Amino acid sequence: MNDLEQDVLRAKENDDALADLIGANRAFILRCASETVHRYITDSDDEWSVALMAFTEAVRDFEGGKGSFRGFAALVIKRRVLDYLRSQSRCDELAVTPEAFDGSLDEDTAGGVELRVQQRMAEESRAALDDTSERARAEIEAMQEILKGYGFSFFDLAESSPKTEKTKRSCGAAIRTLLAAAALLAKMRLAHLLPIKELSDASGVVRKILERHRKYIIAGTEILDGDYPILAGYLSYVKEGGTE
């Protein structure tokens, strides 16, 4: 039994140990959620909460000596996140038709209309979700090819994303500076490296933050400078100059 699995067994009985385990595996949990939904997930997304609960469930249910914990946890996270997405795509709301407001529907007719409206809404919701998922998948695949040139993967972003509002503002300032400075942007793309010193001088962001969140800043810049409307939606705070 390896060290991780020993930590998991301790966490089954001790909440402090569980909290430590979650902290140590935060990037792993985010990566599993991101890979499941095919888009970048942060701890401000609902999928993070679902994945976190799934990870805790995996800890509680894991039995030592029966395979890899991470493999087991990844499977549980994937199942729970997919269950959540399916629940979101269903139309469980009570359908209200125009006729319901003027009292022109009797109970039997209203029931039939309500069922048809619910079915149509559910179909439209599923179609919209499928279309969005396909477009998001295409954007991620295209971005993967770009980021490959920089030596990292789209799903590595979970580890390098800013965790505090202050750091997020700093990363946003760095991205805005790159987008506004054609020479810096060209230098980054030519060398496939973030021009740390020049960017720090131009943006006022300290080098330590630029180095720590290099992948996030590069990806954010490429997304906002390209045609990636779905991914860009998660970076709207950059153009607004604030935080989400």
PDB file of C-alpha atoms in Angstrom:
ATOM      1  CA  MET A   1       0.000   0.000   0.000  1.00  0.00           C
ATOM      2  CA  ASN A   2       1.460   3.365  -1.028  1.00  0.00           C
ATOM      3  CA  ASP A   3       1.563   6.592   1.004  1.00  0.00           C
ATOM      4  CA  LEU A   4      -1.493   8.081  -0.701  1.00  0.00           C
ATOM      5  CA  GLU A   5      -3.648   5.075   0.091  1.00  0.00           C
ATOM      6  CA  GLN A   6      -2.496   5.145   3.706  1.00  0.00           C
ATOM      7  CA  ASP A   7      -3.518   8.820   3.834  1.00  0.00           C
ATOM      8  CA  VAL A   8      -6.903   7.896   2.384  1.00  0.00           C
ATOM      9  CA  LEU A   9      -7.495   5.248   5.033  1.00  0.00           C
ATOM     10  CA  ARG A  10      -6.624   7.757   7.764  1.00  0.00           C
ATOM     11  CA  ALA A  11      -8.966  10.303   6.177  1.00  0.00           C
ATOM     12  CA  LYS A  12     -11.852   7.833   6.346  1.00  0.00           C
ATOM     13  CA  GLU A  13     -11.841   8.199  10.132  1.00  0.00           C
ATOM     14  CA  ASN A  14     -10.438  11.682  10.686  1.00  0.00           C
ATOM     15  CA  ASP A  15     -11.935  14.932   9.355  1.00  0.00           C
ATOM     16  CA  ASP A  16      -8.674  16.847   9.734  1.00  0.00           C
ATOM     17  CA  ALA A  17      -6.870  14.207   7.717  1.00  0.00           C
ATOM     18  CA  LEU A  18      -9.647  14.402   5.121  1.00  0.00           C
ATOM     19  CA  ALA A  19      -9.251  18.178   4.839  1.00  0.00           C
ATOM     20  CA  ASP A  20      -5.490  17.754   4.350  1.00  0.00           C
ATOM     21  CA  LEU A  21      -6.082  15.081   1.717  1.00  0.00           C
ATOM     22  CA  ILE A  22      -8.498  17.288  -0.200  1.00  0.00           C
ATOM     23  CA  GLY A  23      -6.046  20.187  -0.103  1.00  0.00           C
ATOM     24  CA  ALA A  24      -3.243  18.001  -1.412  1.00  0.00           C
ATOM     25  CA  ASN A  25      -5.436  16.668  -4.233  1.00  0.00           C
ATOM     26  CA  ARG A  26      -7.220  19.876  -5.212  1.00  0.00           C
ATOM     27  CA  ALA A  27      -5.583  20.025  -8.649  1.00  0.00           C
ATOM     28  CA  PHE A  28      -6.415  16.357  -9.276  1.00  0.00           C
ATOM     29  CA  ILE A  29     -10.097  16.947  -8.408  1.00  0.00           C
ATOM     30  CA  LEU A  30     -10.300  19.990 -10.696  1.00  0.00           C
ATOM     31  CA  ARG A  31      -8.583  18.112 -13.501  1.00  0.00           C
ATOM     32  CA  CYS A  32     -11.033  15.184 -13.230  1.00  0.00           C
ATOM     33  CA  ALA A  33     -13.998  17.570 -13.346  1.00  0.00           C
ATOM     34  CA  SER A  34     -12.510  19.527 -16.276  1.00  0.00           C
ATOM     35  CA  GLU A  35     -11.832  16.380 -18.286  1.00  0.00           C
ATOM     36  CA  THR A  36     -15.384  15.154 -17.661  1.00  0.00           C
ATOM     37  CA  VAL A  37     -17.134  18.305 -18.872  1.00  0.00           C
ATOM     38  CA  HIS A  38     -14.473  19.149 -21.508  1.00  0.00           C
ATOM     39  CA  ARG A  39     -13.955  22.678 -20.274  1.00  0.00           C
ATOM     40  CA  TYR A  40     -11.851  24.451 -17.696  1.00  0.00           C
ATOM     41  CA  ILE A  41     -13.356  24.176 -14.200  1.00  0.00           C
ATOM     42  CA  THR A  42     -12.446  26.397 -11.236  1.00  0.00           C
ATOM     43  CA  ASP A  43     -13.516  26.202  -7.620  1.00  0.00           C
ATOM     44  CA  SER A  44     -16.192  28.843  -8.318  1.00  0.00           C
ATOM     45  CA  ASP A  45     -18.085  26.457 -10.618  1.00  0.00           C
ATOM     46  CA  ASP A  46     -20.899  24.195  -9.423  1.00  0.00           C
ATOM     47  CA  GLU A  47     -19.039  21.221 -10.909  1.00  0.00           C
ATOM     48  CA  TRP A  48     -16.253  21.813  -8.384  1.00  0.00           C
ATOM     49  CA  SER A  49     -18.669  21.292  -5.489  1.00  0.00           C
ATOM     50  CA  VAL A  50     -20.014  18.137  -7.132  1.00  0.00           C
ATOM     51  CA  ALA A  51     -16.490  16.826  -7.751  1.00  0.00           C
ATOM     52  CA  LEU A  52     -15.441  17.647  -4.189  1.00  0.00           C
ATOM     53  CA  MET A  53     -18.371  15.713  -2.749  1.00  0.00           C
ATOM     54  CA  ALA A  54     -17.578  12.840  -5.113  1.00  0.00           C
ATOM     55  CA  PHE A  55     -13.953  12.810  -3.960  1.00  0.00           C
ATOM     56  CA  THR A  56     -15.121  12.660  -0.342  1.00  0.00           C
ATOM     57  CA  GLU A  57     -17.460   9.817  -1.281  1.00  0.00           C
ATOM     58  CA  ALA A  58     -14.551   7.983  -2.889  1.00  0.00           C
ATOM     59  CA  VAL A  59     -12.499   8.369   0.298  1.00  0.00           C
ATOM     60  CA  ARG A  60     -15.335   6.953   2.409  1.00  0.00           C
ATOM     61  CA  ASP A  61     -15.897   4.007   0.056  1.00  0.00           C
ATOM     62  CA  PHE A  62     -12.292   3.138  -0.796  1.00  0.00           C
ATOM     63  CA  GLU A  63     -10.963  -0.208   0.361  1.00  0.00           C
ATOM     64  CA  GLY A  64      -7.206  -0.646   0.550  1.00  0.00           C
ATOM     65  CA  GLY A  65      -5.662  -3.374  -1.547  1.00  0.00           C
ATOM     66  CA  LYS A  66      -8.365  -3.241  -4.223  1.00  0.00           C
ATOM     67  CA  GLY A  67      -6.686  -1.060  -6.814  1.00  0.00           C
ATOM     68  CA  SER A  68      -5.493   2.513  -7.190  1.00  0.00           C
ATOM     69  CA  PHE A  69      -7.295   5.146  -5.142  1.00  0.00           C
ATOM     70  CA  ARG A  70      -6.848   7.832  -7.784  1.00  0.00           C
ATOM     71  CA  GLY A  71      -8.302   5.572 -10.462  1.00  0.00           C
ATOM     72  CA  PHE A  72     -11.266   4.840  -8.201  1.00  0.00           C
ATOM     73  CA  ALA A  73     -11.717   8.505  -7.257  1.00  0.00           C
ATOM     74  CA  ALA A  74     -11.545   9.637 -10.898  1.00  0.00           C
ATOM     75  CA  LEU A  75     -14.317   7.177 -11.752  1.00  0.00           C
ATOM     76  CA  VAL A  76     -16.546   8.351  -8.900  1.00  0.00           C
ATOM     77  CA  ILE A  77     -15.969  12.020  -9.783  1.00  0.00           C
ATOM     78  CA  LYS A  78     -16.783  11.389 -13.447  1.00  0.00           C
ATOM     79  CA  ARG A  79     -20.007   9.559 -12.573  1.00  0.00           C
ATOM     80  CA  ARG A  80     -21.223  12.201 -10.136  1.00  0.00           C
ATOM     81  CA  VAL A  81     -20.386  15.129 -12.452  1.00  0.00           C
ATOM     82  CA  LEU A  82     -22.162  13.419 -15.357  1.00  0.00           C
ATOM     83  CA  ASP A  83     -25.172  12.763 -13.106  1.00  0.00           C
ATOM     84  CA  TYR A  84     -25.192  16.466 -12.249  1.00  0.00           C
ATOM     85  CA  LEU A  85     -25.033  17.495 -15.918  1.00  0.00           C
ATOM     86  CA  ARG A  86     -27.918  15.168 -16.748  1.00  0.00           C
ATOM     87  CA  SER A  87     -29.983  16.611 -13.925  1.00  0.00           C
ATOM     88  CA  GLN A  88     -29.299  20.115 -15.220  1.00  0.00           C
ATOM     89  CA  SER A  89     -30.472  19.180 -18.704  1.00  0.00           C
ATOM     90  CA  ARG A  90     -33.848  17.925 -17.498  1.00  0.00           C
ATOM     91  CA  CYS A  91     -36.786  20.273 -17.337  1.00  0.00           C
ATOM     92  CA  ASP A  92     -38.259  19.722 -13.894  1.00  0.00           C
ATOM     93  CA  GLU A  93     -39.971  23.087 -13.673  1.00  0.00           C
ATOM     94  CA  LEU A  94     -43.748  23.460 -13.767  1.00  0.00           C
ATOM     95  CA  ALA A  95     -44.617  24.680 -17.245  1.00  0.00           C
ATOM     96  CA  VAL A  96     -46.832  27.780 -17.293  1.00  0.00           C
ATOM     97  CA  THR A  97     -48.731  28.485 -20.533  1.00  0.00           C
ATOM     98  CA  PRO A  98     -50.361  31.820 -21.557  1.00  0.00           C
ATOM     99  CA  GLU A  99     -53.808  30.239 -21.223  1.00  0.00           C
ATOM    100  CA  ALA A 100     -53.116  29.450 -17.586  1.00  0.00           C
ATOM    101  CA  PHE A 101     -53.154  33.155 -16.776  1.00  0.00           C
ATOM    102  CA  ASP A 102     -56.656  33.785 -18.135  1.00  0.00           C
ATOM    103  CA  GLY A 103     -58.285  30.651 -16.733  1.00  0.00           C
ATOM    104  CA  SER A 104     -59.293  29.296 -20.137  1.00  0.00           C
ATOM    105  CA  LEU A 105     -57.852  25.823 -19.549  1.00  0.00           C
ATOM    106  CA  ASP A 106     -59.706  23.063 -17.777  1.00  0.00           C
ATOM    107  CA  GLU A 107     -57.720  20.641 -15.628  1.00  0.00           C
ATOM    108  CA  ASP A 108     -57.451  17.825 -18.197  1.00  0.00           C
ATOM    109  CA  THR A 109     -56.506  20.133 -21.075  1.00  0.00           C
ATOM    110  CA  ALA A 110     -54.034  21.993 -18.897  1.00  0.00           C
ATOM    111  CA  GLY A 111     -52.369  18.740 -17.921  1.00  0.00           C
ATOM    112  CA  GLY A 112     -51.916  17.746 -21.557  1.00  0.00           C
ATOM    113  CA  VAL A 113     -50.558  21.141 -22.584  1.00  0.00           C
ATOM    114  CA  GLU A 114     -48.228  21.212 -19.595  1.00  0.00           C
ATOM    115  CA  LEU A 115     -46.823  17.789 -20.471  1.00  0.00           C
ATOM    116  CA  ARG A 116     -46.224  18.789 -24.110  1.00  0.00           C
ATOM    117  CA  VAL A 117     -44.551  22.032 -23.087  1.00  0.00           C
ATOM    118  CA  GLN A 118     -42.365  20.220 -20.573  1.00  0.00           C
ATOM    119  CA  GLN A 119     -41.356  17.667 -23.224  1.00  0.00           C
ATOM    120  CA  ARG A 120     -40.549  20.402 -25.753  1.00  0.00           C
ATOM    121  CA  MET A 121     -38.558  22.380 -23.200  1.00  0.00           C
ATOM    122  CA  ALA A 122     -36.670  19.261 -22.181  1.00  0.00           C
ATOM    123  CA  GLU A 123     -35.851  18.485 -25.820  1.00  0.00           C
ATOM    124  CA  GLU A 124     -34.713  22.064 -26.465  1.00  0.00           C
ATOM    125  CA  SER A 125     -32.640  22.042 -23.274  1.00  0.00           C
ATOM    126  CA  ARG A 126     -30.911  18.801 -24.247  1.00  0.00           C
ATOM    127  CA  ALA A 127     -30.303  20.055 -27.792  1.00  0.00           C
ATOM    128  CA  ALA A 128     -28.833  23.318 -26.490  1.00  0.00           C
ATOM    129  CA  LEU A 129     -26.626  21.453 -24.018  1.00  0.00           C
ATOM    130  CA  ASP A 130     -25.423  19.048 -26.729  1.00  0.00           C
ATOM    131  CA  ASP A 131     -24.672  21.933 -29.108  1.00  0.00           C
ATOM    132  CA  THR A 132     -22.805  23.890 -26.437  1.00  0.00           C
ATOM    133  CA  SER A 133     -20.864  20.789 -25.416  1.00  0.00           C
ATOM    134  CA  GLU A 134     -19.844  20.118 -29.015  1.00  0.00           C
ATOM    135  CA  ARG A 135     -18.710  23.709 -29.551  1.00  0.00           C
ATOM    136  CA  ALA A 136     -16.860  23.734 -26.238  1.00  0.00           C
ATOM    137  CA  ARG A 137     -15.149  20.470 -27.122  1.00  0.00           C
ATOM    138  CA  ALA A 138     -14.066  21.900 -30.473  1.00  0.00           C
ATOM    139  CA  GLU A 139     -12.684  25.033 -28.786  1.00  0.00           C
ATOM    140  CA  ILE A 140     -10.775  22.973 -26.224  1.00  0.00           C
ATOM    141  CA  GLU A 141      -9.298  20.728 -28.907  1.00  0.00           C
ATOM    142  CA  ALA A 142      -8.151  23.767 -30.895  1.00  0.00           C
ATOM    143  CA  MET A 143      -6.678  25.377 -27.796  1.00  0.00           C
ATOM    144  CA  GLN A 144      -4.920  22.121 -26.896  1.00  0.00           C
ATOM    145  CA  GLU A 145      -3.010  22.324 -30.168  1.00  0.00           C
ATOM    146  CA  ILE A 146      -1.918  25.893 -29.446  1.00  0.00           C
ATOM    147  CA  LEU A 147      -0.892  25.185 -25.853  1.00  0.00           C
ATOM    148  CA  LYS A 148       1.032  22.112 -26.935  1.00  0.00           C
ATOM    149  CA  GLY A 149       3.494  24.485 -28.550  1.00  0.00           C
ATOM    150  CA  TYR A 150       4.072  26.093 -25.156  1.00  0.00           C
ATOM    151  CA  GLY A 151       4.762  22.705 -23.584  1.00  0.00           C
ATOM    152  CA  PHE A 152       1.648  22.203 -21.486  1.00  0.00           C
ATOM    153  CA  SER A 153      -1.943  20.980 -21.711  1.00  0.00           C
ATOM    154  CA  PHE A 154      -5.272  22.767 -21.386  1.00  0.00           C
ATOM    155  CA  PHE A 155      -6.021  20.618 -18.351  1.00  0.00           C
ATOM    156  CA  ASP A 156      -2.824  21.783 -16.625  1.00  0.00           C
ATOM    157  CA  LEU A 157      -4.574  25.119 -16.099  1.00  0.00           C
ATOM    158  CA  ALA A 158      -6.371  23.831 -13.011  1.00  0.00           C
ATOM    159  CA  GLU A 159      -3.046  23.832 -11.180  1.00  0.00           C
ATOM    160  CA  SER A 160      -1.921  27.287 -12.285  1.00  0.00           C
ATOM    161  CA  SER A 161      -5.178  29.241 -11.994  1.00  0.00           C
ATOM    162  CA  PRO A 162      -5.234  32.119  -9.473  1.00  0.00           C
ATOM    163  CA  LYS A 163      -6.831  31.211  -6.148  1.00  0.00           C
ATOM    164  CA  THR A 164      -7.438  34.663  -4.641  1.00  0.00           C
ATOM    165  CA  GLU A 165      -9.196  37.764  -5.952  1.00  0.00           C
ATOM    166  CA  LYS A 166      -5.991  39.803  -5.668  1.00  0.00           C
ATOM    167  CA  THR A 167      -3.986  37.315  -7.716  1.00  0.00           C
ATOM    168  CA  LYS A 168      -6.816  37.032 -10.215  1.00  0.00           C
ATOM    169  CA  ARG A 169      -6.746  40.807 -10.742  1.00  0.00           C
ATOM    170  CA  SER A 170      -2.985  40.662 -11.274  1.00  0.00           C
ATOM    171  CA  CYS A 171      -3.296  37.874 -13.851  1.00  0.00           C
ATOM    172  CA  GLY A 172      -6.044  39.849 -15.584  1.00  0.00           C
ATOM    173  CA  ALA A 173      -3.782  42.908 -15.747  1.00  0.00           C
ATOM    174  CA  ALA A 174      -0.996  40.799 -17.270  1.00  0.00           C
ATOM    175  CA  ILE A 175      -3.343  39.365 -19.892  1.00  0.00           C
ATOM    176  CA  ARG A 176      -4.702  42.807 -20.793  1.00  0.00           C
ATOM    177  CA  THR A 177      -1.148  44.113 -21.151  1.00  0.00           C
ATOM    178  CA  LEU A 178      -0.217  41.302 -23.548  1.00  0.00           C
ATOM    179  CA  LEU A 179      -3.365  41.847 -25.609  1.00  0.00           C
ATOM    180  CA  ALA A 180      -2.591  45.561 -25.911  1.00  0.00           C
ATOM    181  CA  ALA A 181       1.130  45.176 -26.635  1.00  0.00           C
ATOM    182  CA  ALA A 182       1.627  43.647 -30.082  1.00  0.00           C
ATOM    183  CA  ALA A 183       5.390  43.371 -29.646  1.00  0.00           C
ATOM    184  CA  LEU A 184       5.118  41.464 -26.363  1.00  0.00           C
ATOM    185  CA  LEU A 185       2.437  39.175 -27.766  1.00  0.00           C
ATOM    186  CA  ALA A 186       4.538  38.442 -30.831  1.00  0.00           C
ATOM    187  CA  LYS A 187       7.581  37.725 -28.663  1.00  0.00           C
ATOM    188  CA  MET A 188       5.572  35.290 -26.529  1.00  0.00           C
ATOM    189  CA  ARG A 189       4.317  33.429 -29.593  1.00  0.00           C
ATOM    190  CA  LEU A 190       7.685  33.362 -31.321  1.00  0.00           C
ATOM    191  CA  ALA A 191       9.579  31.992 -28.308  1.00  0.00           C
ATOM    192  CA  HIS A 192       6.622  30.029 -26.878  1.00  0.00           C
ATOM    193  CA  LEU A 193       7.523  31.569 -23.529  1.00  0.00           C
ATOM    194  CA  LEU A 194       6.006  34.270 -21.369  1.00  0.00           C
ATOM    195  CA  PRO A 195       8.262  37.373 -21.514  1.00  0.00           C
ATOM    196  CA  ILE A 196       8.392  37.665 -17.724  1.00  0.00           C
ATOM    197  CA  LYS A 197      10.671  40.680 -17.287  1.00  0.00           C
ATOM    198  CA  GLU A 198       9.148  42.829 -20.030  1.00  0.00           C
ATOM    199  CA  LEU A 199       5.614  41.907 -18.996  1.00  0.00           C
ATOM    200  CA  SER A 200       6.327  42.730 -15.362  1.00  0.00           C
ATOM    201  CA  ASP A 201       7.726  46.130 -16.349  1.00  0.00           C
ATOM    202  CA  ALA A 202       4.786  46.893 -18.637  1.00  0.00           C
ATOM    203  CA  SER A 203       1.973  45.631 -16.421  1.00  0.00           C
ATOM    204  CA  GLY A 204       3.317  46.329 -12.944  1.00  0.00           C
ATOM    205  CA  VAL A 205       2.614  42.711 -11.951  1.00  0.00           C
ATOM    206  CA  VAL A 206       5.402  41.205  -9.842  1.00  0.00           C
ATOM    207  CA  ARG A 207       7.520  38.504 -11.453  1.00  0.00           C
ATOM    208  CA  LYS A 208       6.622  35.930  -8.804  1.00  0.00           C
ATOM    209  CA  ILE A 209       2.963  35.994  -9.848  1.00  0.00           C
ATOM    210  CA  LEU A 210       3.816  35.897 -13.546  1.00  0.00           C
ATOM    211  CA  GLU A 211       6.073  32.888 -13.036  1.00  0.00           C
ATOM    212  CA  ARG A 212       3.612  31.014 -10.815  1.00  0.00           C
ATOM    213  CA  HIS A 213       0.639  31.593 -13.125  1.00  0.00           C
ATOM    214  CA  ARG A 214       2.514  31.511 -16.425  1.00  0.00           C
ATOM    215  CA  LYS A 215       0.295  28.826 -17.992  1.00  0.00           C
ATOM    216  CA  TYR A 216      -2.924  30.574 -17.007  1.00  0.00           C
ATOM    217  CA  ILE A 217      -1.747  33.919 -18.428  1.00  0.00           C
ATOM    218  CA  ILE A 218      -0.583  32.374 -21.705  1.00  0.00           C
ATOM    219  CA  ALA A 219      -3.809  30.421 -22.170  1.00  0.00           C
ATOM    220  CA  GLY A 220      -5.973  33.387 -21.208  1.00  0.00           C
ATOM    221  CA  THR A 221      -4.192  35.584 -23.725  1.00  0.00           C
ATOM    222  CA  GLU A 222      -4.506  33.053 -26.551  1.00  0.00           C
ATOM    223  CA  ILE A 223      -8.193  32.494 -25.774  1.00  0.00           C
ATOM    224  CA  LEU A 224      -9.106  36.171 -25.686  1.00  0.00           C
ATOM    225  CA  ASP A 225      -7.045  36.958 -28.787  1.00  0.00           C
ATOM    226  CA  GLY A 226      -8.659  34.128 -30.743  1.00  0.00           C
ATOM    227  CA  ASP A 227     -12.120  32.884 -31.708  1.00  0.00           C
ATOM    228  CA  TYR A 228     -13.126  30.958 -28.607  1.00  0.00           C
ATOM    229  CA  PRO A 229     -16.431  32.491 -27.423  1.00  0.00           C
ATOM    230  CA  ILE A 230     -17.311  29.758 -24.926  1.00  0.00           C
ATOM    231  CA  LEU A 231     -13.883  29.672 -23.282  1.00  0.00           C
ATOM    232  CA  ALA A 232     -13.703  33.461 -23.404  1.00  0.00           C
ATOM    233  CA  GLY A 233     -16.874  33.587 -21.340  1.00  0.00           C
ATOM    234  CA  TYR A 234     -14.889  32.356 -18.349  1.00  0.00           C
ATOM    235  CA  LEU A 235     -12.438  35.224 -18.766  1.00  0.00           C
ATOM    236  CA  SER A 236     -14.908  38.079 -19.159  1.00  0.00           C
ATOM    237  CA  TYR A 237     -13.500  39.695 -15.993  1.00  0.00           C
ATOM    238  CA  VAL A 238     -10.216  40.329 -17.833  1.00  0.00           C
ATOM    239  CA  LYS A 239     -11.731  42.733 -20.359  1.00  0.00           C
ATOM    240  CA  GLU A 240     -13.906  44.306 -17.692  1.00  0.00           C
ATOM    241  CA  GLY A 241     -10.846  45.002 -15.579  1.00  0.00           C
ATOM    242  CA  GLY A 242     -12.266  43.340 -12.465  1.00  0.00           C
ATOM    243  CA  THR A 243     -12.968  39.854 -11.175  1.00  0.00           C
ATOM    244  CA  GLU A 244     -15.840  37.491 -11.676  1.00  0.00           C
TER     245      GLU A 244
END
